[in-house]
């Protein structure tokens, strides 16, 4: 059994500033879920939903996204600190019991099979690919 990649495509990337905010790296719309190297940011409404699911090994920290060119701050975001990391070499040896987020190579968000079932029944329209099929 493999984890499922939560399919997220972002229009813009983010860069973490020294003050803890995240700055957009190009012009474009900020998405409800932002995933990139060493960050997973979600709008507060989605974070509240995730928190209600009692997901293991994840914590929630309020954060701000700053659109520098437009000098606009998005303060309705939460950083998900995912405490289950792996590399593609580890994919066959993961403990996938329970509801878990997993972070591959510090930048790709995966979910356990049990969490996938929960997320599929939500109103957010999450899409998934199994294992590393998206990367092949």
Short mmCIF file of N, CA and C in Angstrom, two decimals:
data_model
loop_
_atom_site.label_atom_id
_atom_site.label_comp_id
_atom_site.label_asym_id
_atom_site.label_seq_id
_atom_site.Cartn_x
_atom_site.Cartn_y
_atom_site.Cartn_z
N UNK A 1 0.85 -1.17 0.00
CA UNK A 1 0.00 0.00 0.00
C UNK A 1 0.89 1.24 0.00
N UNK A 2 0.49 2.22 -0.78
CA UNK A 2 1.27 3.45 -0.92
C UNK A 2 0.47 4.65 -0.41
N UNK A 3 1.17 5.72 -0.05
CA UNK A 3 0.45 6.96 0.27
C UNK A 3 -0.05 7.58 -1.03
N UNK A 4 -0.91 8.56 -0.90
CA UNK A 4 -1.48 9.24 -2.07
C UNK A 4 -0.99 10.68 -2.10
N UNK A 5 -0.51 11.08 -3.27
CA UNK A 5 -0.08 12.46 -3.47
C UNK A 5 -1.31 13.35 -3.58
N UNK A 6 -1.37 14.38 -2.76
CA UNK A 6 -2.45 15.36 -2.85
C UNK A 6 -2.08 16.30 -3.99
N UNK A 7 -2.81 16.23 -5.09
CA UNK A 7 -2.47 16.97 -6.30
C UNK A 7 -2.76 18.45 -6.12
N UNK A 8 -1.69 19.23 -6.03
CA UNK A 8 -1.80 20.68 -5.85
C UNK A 8 -0.97 21.35 -6.92
N UNK A 9 -1.57 22.28 -7.66
CA UNK A 9 -0.85 23.09 -8.64
C UNK A 9 -1.00 24.54 -8.22
N UNK A 10 0.13 25.20 -8.02
CA UNK A 10 0.09 26.60 -7.59
C UNK A 10 0.45 27.53 -8.74
N UNK A 11 -0.24 28.67 -8.80
CA UNK A 11 0.05 29.67 -9.82
C UNK A 11 1.30 30.47 -9.49
N UNK A 12 1.59 30.61 -8.22
CA UNK A 12 2.79 31.34 -7.77
C UNK A 12 3.50 30.51 -6.71
N UNK A 13 4.79 30.75 -6.57
CA UNK A 13 5.55 30.13 -5.51
C UNK A 13 5.70 31.10 -4.35
N UNK A 14 6.27 30.62 -3.27
CA UNK A 14 6.46 31.45 -2.09
C UNK A 14 7.90 31.33 -1.60
N UNK A 15 8.33 32.38 -0.93
CA UNK A 15 9.66 32.43 -0.34
C UNK A 15 9.50 32.87 1.11
N UNK A 16 10.09 32.12 2.03
CA UNK A 16 9.94 32.47 3.45
C UNK A 16 10.87 33.61 3.81
N UNK A 17 10.30 34.68 4.38
CA UNK A 17 11.06 35.84 4.82
C UNK A 17 11.57 35.63 6.24
N UNK A 18 12.57 36.40 6.64
CA UNK A 18 13.14 36.28 7.98
C UNK A 18 12.13 36.59 9.07
N UNK A 19 11.12 37.40 8.76
CA UNK A 19 10.11 37.75 9.77
C UNK A 19 9.00 36.70 9.89
N UNK A 20 9.11 35.60 9.12
CA UNK A 20 8.15 34.51 9.21
C UNK A 20 7.05 34.54 8.17
N UNK A 21 6.88 35.68 7.50
CA UNK A 21 5.88 35.74 6.43
C UNK A 21 6.41 35.02 5.19
N UNK A 22 5.51 34.77 4.26
CA UNK A 22 5.86 34.16 2.98
C UNK A 22 5.55 35.16 1.87
N UNK A 23 6.53 35.44 1.04
CA UNK A 23 6.38 36.40 -0.05
C UNK A 23 6.16 35.65 -1.36
N UNK A 24 5.25 36.15 -2.18
CA UNK A 24 5.03 35.55 -3.50
C UNK A 24 6.27 35.78 -4.37
N UNK A 25 6.56 34.83 -5.25
CA UNK A 25 7.75 34.92 -6.10
C UNK A 25 7.45 35.43 -7.50
N UNK A 26 6.19 35.54 -7.85
CA UNK A 26 5.82 36.14 -9.14
C UNK A 26 4.37 36.59 -9.06
N UNK A 27 3.96 37.36 -10.02
CA UNK A 27 2.58 37.85 -10.05
C UNK A 27 1.63 36.69 -10.34
N UNK A 28 0.47 36.76 -9.71
CA UNK A 28 -0.53 35.73 -9.93
C UNK A 28 -1.39 35.56 -8.69
N UNK A 29 -2.37 34.72 -8.82
CA UNK A 29 -3.32 34.47 -7.76
C UNK A 29 -2.75 33.51 -6.73
N UNK A 30 -2.94 33.83 -5.45
CA UNK A 30 -2.57 32.93 -4.37
C UNK A 30 -3.67 31.88 -4.24
N UNK A 31 -3.27 30.62 -4.18
CA UNK A 31 -4.23 29.52 -4.14
C UNK A 31 -4.64 29.19 -2.70
N UNK A 32 -5.77 28.51 -2.52
CA UNK A 32 -6.24 28.14 -1.18
C UNK A 32 -5.26 27.22 -0.45
N UNK A 33 -4.54 26.39 -1.21
CA UNK A 33 -3.49 25.53 -0.64
C UNK A 33 -2.22 25.81 -1.41
N UNK A 34 -1.17 26.17 -0.68
CA UNK A 34 0.12 26.48 -1.29
C UNK A 34 1.14 25.46 -0.77
N UNK A 35 1.74 24.70 -1.69
CA UNK A 35 2.71 23.68 -1.31
C UNK A 35 3.98 23.91 -2.11
N UNK A 36 5.11 23.95 -1.42
CA UNK A 36 6.41 24.12 -2.06
C UNK A 36 7.50 23.64 -1.13
N UNK A 37 8.73 23.92 -1.49
CA UNK A 37 9.86 23.45 -0.71
C UNK A 37 9.81 24.03 0.70
N UNK A 38 9.68 23.15 1.68
CA UNK A 38 9.63 23.45 3.11
C UNK A 38 8.42 24.27 3.56
N UNK A 39 7.33 24.22 2.81
CA UNK A 39 6.11 24.87 3.30
C UNK A 39 4.85 24.20 2.76
N UNK A 40 3.84 24.19 3.62
CA UNK A 40 2.47 23.82 3.25
C UNK A 40 1.59 24.85 3.95
N UNK A 41 0.97 25.74 3.16
CA UNK A 41 0.11 26.78 3.69
C UNK A 41 -1.30 26.57 3.16
N UNK A 42 -2.28 26.72 4.04
CA UNK A 42 -3.67 26.56 3.63
C UNK A 42 -4.51 27.69 4.21
N UNK A 43 -5.58 28.03 3.49
CA UNK A 43 -6.49 29.04 4.03
C UNK A 43 -7.08 28.52 5.33
N UNK A 44 -7.38 29.43 6.22
CA UNK A 44 -7.85 29.10 7.57
C UNK A 44 -9.06 28.17 7.55
N UNK A 45 -9.98 28.40 6.65
CA UNK A 45 -11.18 27.55 6.56
C UNK A 45 -10.80 26.09 6.32
N UNK A 46 -9.86 25.86 5.42
CA UNK A 46 -9.41 24.49 5.13
C UNK A 46 -8.62 23.94 6.31
N UNK A 47 -7.79 24.78 6.92
CA UNK A 47 -7.03 24.35 8.10
C UNK A 47 -7.98 23.92 9.22
N UNK A 48 -9.05 24.67 9.42
CA UNK A 48 -10.04 24.32 10.44
C UNK A 48 -10.65 22.95 10.14
N UNK A 49 -10.92 22.69 8.86
CA UNK A 49 -11.45 21.39 8.46
C UNK A 49 -10.42 20.29 8.77
N UNK A 50 -9.17 20.51 8.36
CA UNK A 50 -8.12 19.54 8.65
C UNK A 50 -8.00 19.28 10.15
N UNK A 51 -8.04 20.35 10.92
CA UNK A 51 -7.90 20.21 12.37
C UNK A 51 -9.05 19.38 12.96
N UNK A 52 -10.24 19.52 12.40
CA UNK A 52 -11.39 18.77 12.90
C UNK A 52 -11.25 17.27 12.67
N UNK A 53 -10.36 16.87 11.76
CA UNK A 53 -10.18 15.46 11.44
C UNK A 53 -9.22 14.74 12.39
N UNK A 54 -8.61 15.49 13.31
CA UNK A 54 -7.65 14.90 14.25
C UNK A 54 -6.54 14.12 13.53
N UNK A 55 -5.91 14.80 12.61
CA UNK A 55 -4.82 14.20 11.82
C UNK A 55 -3.58 14.08 12.72
N UNK A 56 -2.92 12.95 12.62
CA UNK A 56 -1.74 12.68 13.43
C UNK A 56 -0.52 13.43 12.90
N UNK A 57 0.38 13.78 13.81
CA UNK A 57 1.70 14.31 13.48
C UNK A 57 1.67 15.56 12.60
N UNK A 58 0.73 16.45 12.88
CA UNK A 58 0.67 17.73 12.16
C UNK A 58 0.27 18.81 13.16
N UNK A 59 0.84 19.99 13.01
CA UNK A 59 0.44 21.12 13.84
C UNK A 59 0.10 22.29 12.93
N UNK A 60 -0.63 23.25 13.48
CA UNK A 60 -1.18 24.35 12.71
C UNK A 60 -0.67 25.67 13.30
N UNK A 61 -0.07 26.52 12.45
CA UNK A 61 0.51 27.78 12.90
C UNK A 61 0.00 28.91 11.99
N UNK A 62 -0.66 29.93 12.56
CA UNK A 62 -1.11 31.06 11.74
C UNK A 62 0.08 31.70 11.01
N UNK A 63 -0.13 32.12 9.78
CA UNK A 63 0.94 32.74 9.01
C UNK A 63 0.36 33.77 8.04
N UNK A 64 1.24 34.50 7.38
CA UNK A 64 0.84 35.57 6.46
C UNK A 64 1.56 35.38 5.13
N UNK A 65 0.83 35.55 4.05
CA UNK A 65 1.42 35.59 2.71
C UNK A 65 1.41 37.06 2.27
N UNK A 66 2.56 37.53 1.79
CA UNK A 66 2.69 38.92 1.36
C UNK A 66 2.90 38.97 -0.15
N UNK A 67 1.97 39.61 -0.82
CA UNK A 67 2.07 39.88 -2.25
C UNK A 67 2.78 41.23 -2.38
N UNK A 68 4.09 41.20 -2.50
CA UNK A 68 4.90 42.41 -2.48
C UNK A 68 4.56 43.41 -3.59
N UNK A 69 4.44 42.97 -4.86
CA UNK A 69 4.15 43.94 -5.92
C UNK A 69 2.86 44.75 -5.67
N UNK A 70 1.87 44.10 -5.05
CA UNK A 70 0.61 44.79 -4.78
C UNK A 70 0.50 45.26 -3.34
N UNK A 71 1.54 45.02 -2.56
CA UNK A 71 1.59 45.34 -1.14
C UNK A 71 0.30 44.91 -0.44
N UNK A 72 -0.03 43.63 -0.65
CA UNK A 72 -1.23 43.05 -0.05
C UNK A 72 -0.83 41.87 0.82
N UNK A 73 -1.39 41.80 2.02
CA UNK A 73 -1.13 40.67 2.91
C UNK A 73 -2.37 39.80 3.01
N UNK A 74 -2.14 38.50 2.96
CA UNK A 74 -3.20 37.52 3.19
C UNK A 74 -2.94 36.93 4.57
N UNK A 75 -3.75 37.34 5.52
CA UNK A 75 -3.54 36.90 6.91
C UNK A 75 -4.45 35.73 7.29
N UNK A 76 -5.16 35.19 6.34
CA UNK A 76 -6.08 34.09 6.62
C UNK A 76 -5.48 32.74 6.24
N UNK A 77 -4.17 32.60 6.41
CA UNK A 77 -3.48 31.34 6.09
C UNK A 77 -2.90 30.71 7.34
N UNK A 78 -2.74 29.40 7.28
CA UNK A 78 -2.17 28.62 8.36
C UNK A 78 -1.08 27.73 7.76
N UNK A 79 0.05 27.66 8.43
CA UNK A 79 1.14 26.77 8.02
C UNK A 79 0.91 25.42 8.67
N UNK A 80 0.93 24.37 7.87
CA UNK A 80 0.85 23.02 8.39
C UNK A 80 2.28 22.53 8.59
N UNK A 81 2.63 22.23 9.81
CA UNK A 81 3.92 21.63 10.11
C UNK A 81 3.71 20.13 10.13
N UNK A 82 4.12 19.48 9.05
CA UNK A 82 3.95 18.04 8.89
C UNK A 82 5.17 17.35 9.48
N UNK A 83 4.94 16.49 10.44
CA UNK A 83 6.03 15.84 11.16
C UNK A 83 6.25 14.40 10.75
N UNK A 84 5.92 14.07 9.52
CA UNK A 84 6.19 12.74 8.98
C UNK A 84 6.82 12.96 7.60
N UNK A 85 8.14 12.79 7.54
CA UNK A 85 8.89 13.04 6.31
C UNK A 85 9.41 11.72 5.75
N UNK A 86 9.58 11.69 4.43
CA UNK A 86 10.17 10.52 3.80
C UNK A 86 10.79 10.93 2.47
N UNK A 87 11.59 10.02 1.89
CA UNK A 87 12.14 10.20 0.55
C UNK A 87 11.54 9.12 -0.34
N UNK A 88 11.71 9.27 -1.64
CA UNK A 88 11.15 8.27 -2.55
C UNK A 88 11.72 6.88 -2.28
N UNK A 89 12.91 6.79 -1.74
CA UNK A 89 13.50 5.49 -1.41
C UNK A 89 12.77 4.79 -0.26
N UNK A 90 12.07 5.56 0.57
CA UNK A 90 11.37 5.02 1.74
C UNK A 90 9.92 4.62 1.47
N UNK A 91 9.43 4.85 0.27
CA UNK A 91 7.98 4.73 0.02
C UNK A 91 7.43 3.34 0.29
N UNK A 92 8.24 2.32 0.16
CA UNK A 92 7.76 0.94 0.40
C UNK A 92 7.75 0.57 1.88
N UNK A 93 8.33 1.41 2.73
CA UNK A 93 8.48 1.08 4.15
C UNK A 93 7.76 2.04 5.08
N UNK A 94 6.74 2.71 4.62
CA UNK A 94 6.05 3.71 5.43
C UNK A 94 4.95 3.08 6.28
N UNK A 95 4.80 3.58 7.49
CA UNK A 95 3.67 3.22 8.33
C UNK A 95 2.52 4.15 7.94
N UNK A 96 1.51 3.60 7.33
CA UNK A 96 0.40 4.41 6.80
C UNK A 96 -0.88 4.24 7.61
N UNK A 97 -0.78 3.72 8.81
CA UNK A 97 -1.96 3.55 9.66
C UNK A 97 -2.47 4.91 10.13
N UNK A 98 -3.76 5.05 10.20
CA UNK A 98 -4.37 6.27 10.72
C UNK A 98 -4.44 7.38 9.69
N UNK A 99 -4.86 8.55 10.16
CA UNK A 99 -4.99 9.72 9.31
C UNK A 99 -3.71 10.54 9.42
N UNK A 100 -2.96 10.59 8.31
CA UNK A 100 -1.67 11.25 8.32
C UNK A 100 -1.44 12.07 7.05
N UNK A 101 -0.76 13.20 7.23
CA UNK A 101 -0.09 13.88 6.13
C UNK A 101 1.34 13.40 6.15
N UNK A 102 1.96 13.30 4.99
CA UNK A 102 3.37 12.93 4.88
C UNK A 102 4.00 13.88 3.88
N UNK A 103 5.23 14.25 4.10
CA UNK A 103 5.92 15.19 3.23
C UNK A 103 7.14 14.49 2.62
N UNK A 104 7.13 14.37 1.28
CA UNK A 104 8.25 13.75 0.58
C UNK A 104 9.24 14.81 0.13
N UNK A 105 10.50 14.58 0.43
CA UNK A 105 11.59 15.49 0.02
C UNK A 105 11.32 16.94 0.41
N UNK A 106 10.61 17.14 1.50
CA UNK A 106 10.32 18.46 2.06
C UNK A 106 9.46 19.33 1.15
N UNK A 107 8.82 18.75 0.10
CA UNK A 107 8.03 19.60 -0.77
C UNK A 107 6.80 18.99 -1.44
N UNK A 108 6.59 17.69 -1.30
CA UNK A 108 5.42 17.07 -1.93
C UNK A 108 4.54 16.48 -0.85
N UNK A 109 3.26 16.89 -0.86
CA UNK A 109 2.33 16.51 0.20
C UNK A 109 1.59 15.23 -0.17
N UNK A 110 1.67 14.25 0.73
CA UNK A 110 0.99 12.98 0.57
C UNK A 110 0.05 12.77 1.75
N UNK A 111 -0.89 11.85 1.58
CA UNK A 111 -1.82 11.49 2.65
C UNK A 111 -1.88 9.97 2.75
N UNK A 112 -2.20 9.51 3.95
CA UNK A 112 -2.41 8.07 4.16
C UNK A 112 -3.74 7.66 3.53
N UNK A 113 -3.92 6.37 3.25
CA UNK A 113 -5.19 5.92 2.66
C UNK A 113 -6.41 6.32 3.48
N UNK A 114 -6.33 6.22 4.81
CA UNK A 114 -7.47 6.59 5.66
C UNK A 114 -7.81 8.07 5.54
N UNK A 115 -6.79 8.92 5.51
CA UNK A 115 -7.05 10.35 5.36
C UNK A 115 -7.59 10.66 3.97
N UNK A 116 -7.12 9.96 2.95
CA UNK A 116 -7.63 10.15 1.59
C UNK A 116 -9.15 9.95 1.54
N UNK A 117 -9.62 8.89 2.19
CA UNK A 117 -11.06 8.60 2.21
C UNK A 117 -11.82 9.77 2.83
N UNK A 118 -11.31 10.29 3.94
CA UNK A 118 -11.95 11.45 4.61
C UNK A 118 -11.97 12.66 3.69
N UNK A 119 -10.84 12.95 3.05
CA UNK A 119 -10.73 14.15 2.22
C UNK A 119 -11.58 14.06 0.95
N UNK A 120 -11.72 12.86 0.41
CA UNK A 120 -12.54 12.68 -0.79
C UNK A 120 -14.00 13.00 -0.52
N UNK A 121 -14.45 12.82 0.71
CA UNK A 121 -15.85 13.08 1.02
C UNK A 121 -16.10 14.54 1.41
N UNK A 122 -15.04 15.35 1.38
CA UNK A 122 -15.21 16.77 1.73
C UNK A 122 -15.74 17.56 0.55
N UNK A 123 -16.07 18.79 0.81
CA UNK A 123 -16.60 19.67 -0.24
C UNK A 123 -15.50 20.38 -1.02
N UNK A 124 -14.23 20.08 -0.74
CA UNK A 124 -13.12 20.82 -1.32
C UNK A 124 -12.61 20.26 -2.65
N UNK A 125 -13.07 19.11 -3.07
CA UNK A 125 -12.71 18.57 -4.38
C UNK A 125 -11.24 18.19 -4.51
N UNK A 126 -10.65 17.64 -3.46
CA UNK A 126 -9.26 17.23 -3.51
C UNK A 126 -9.07 16.12 -4.53
N UNK A 127 -7.91 16.14 -5.20
CA UNK A 127 -7.57 15.09 -6.17
C UNK A 127 -6.27 14.42 -5.73
N UNK A 128 -6.14 13.12 -6.07
CA UNK A 128 -5.02 12.33 -5.60
C UNK A 128 -4.45 11.47 -6.71
N UNK A 129 -3.16 11.15 -6.58
CA UNK A 129 -2.54 10.11 -7.39
C UNK A 129 -1.86 9.15 -6.42
N UNK A 130 -1.83 7.87 -6.77
CA UNK A 130 -1.27 6.88 -5.85
C UNK A 130 0.24 6.78 -5.99
N UNK A 131 0.91 6.72 -4.86
CA UNK A 131 2.36 6.53 -4.83
C UNK A 131 3.10 7.60 -5.61
N UNK A 132 4.02 7.14 -6.44
CA UNK A 132 4.85 8.07 -7.22
C UNK A 132 4.40 8.17 -8.67
N UNK A 133 3.18 7.72 -8.98
CA UNK A 133 2.70 7.71 -10.37
C UNK A 133 2.69 9.10 -11.00
N UNK A 134 2.49 10.14 -10.20
CA UNK A 134 2.50 11.51 -10.70
C UNK A 134 3.91 11.93 -11.13
N UNK A 135 4.93 11.33 -10.54
CA UNK A 135 6.31 11.73 -10.76
C UNK A 135 6.98 10.97 -11.89
N UNK A 136 6.33 9.93 -12.42
CA UNK A 136 6.94 9.06 -13.42
C UNK A 136 6.80 9.59 -14.76
#
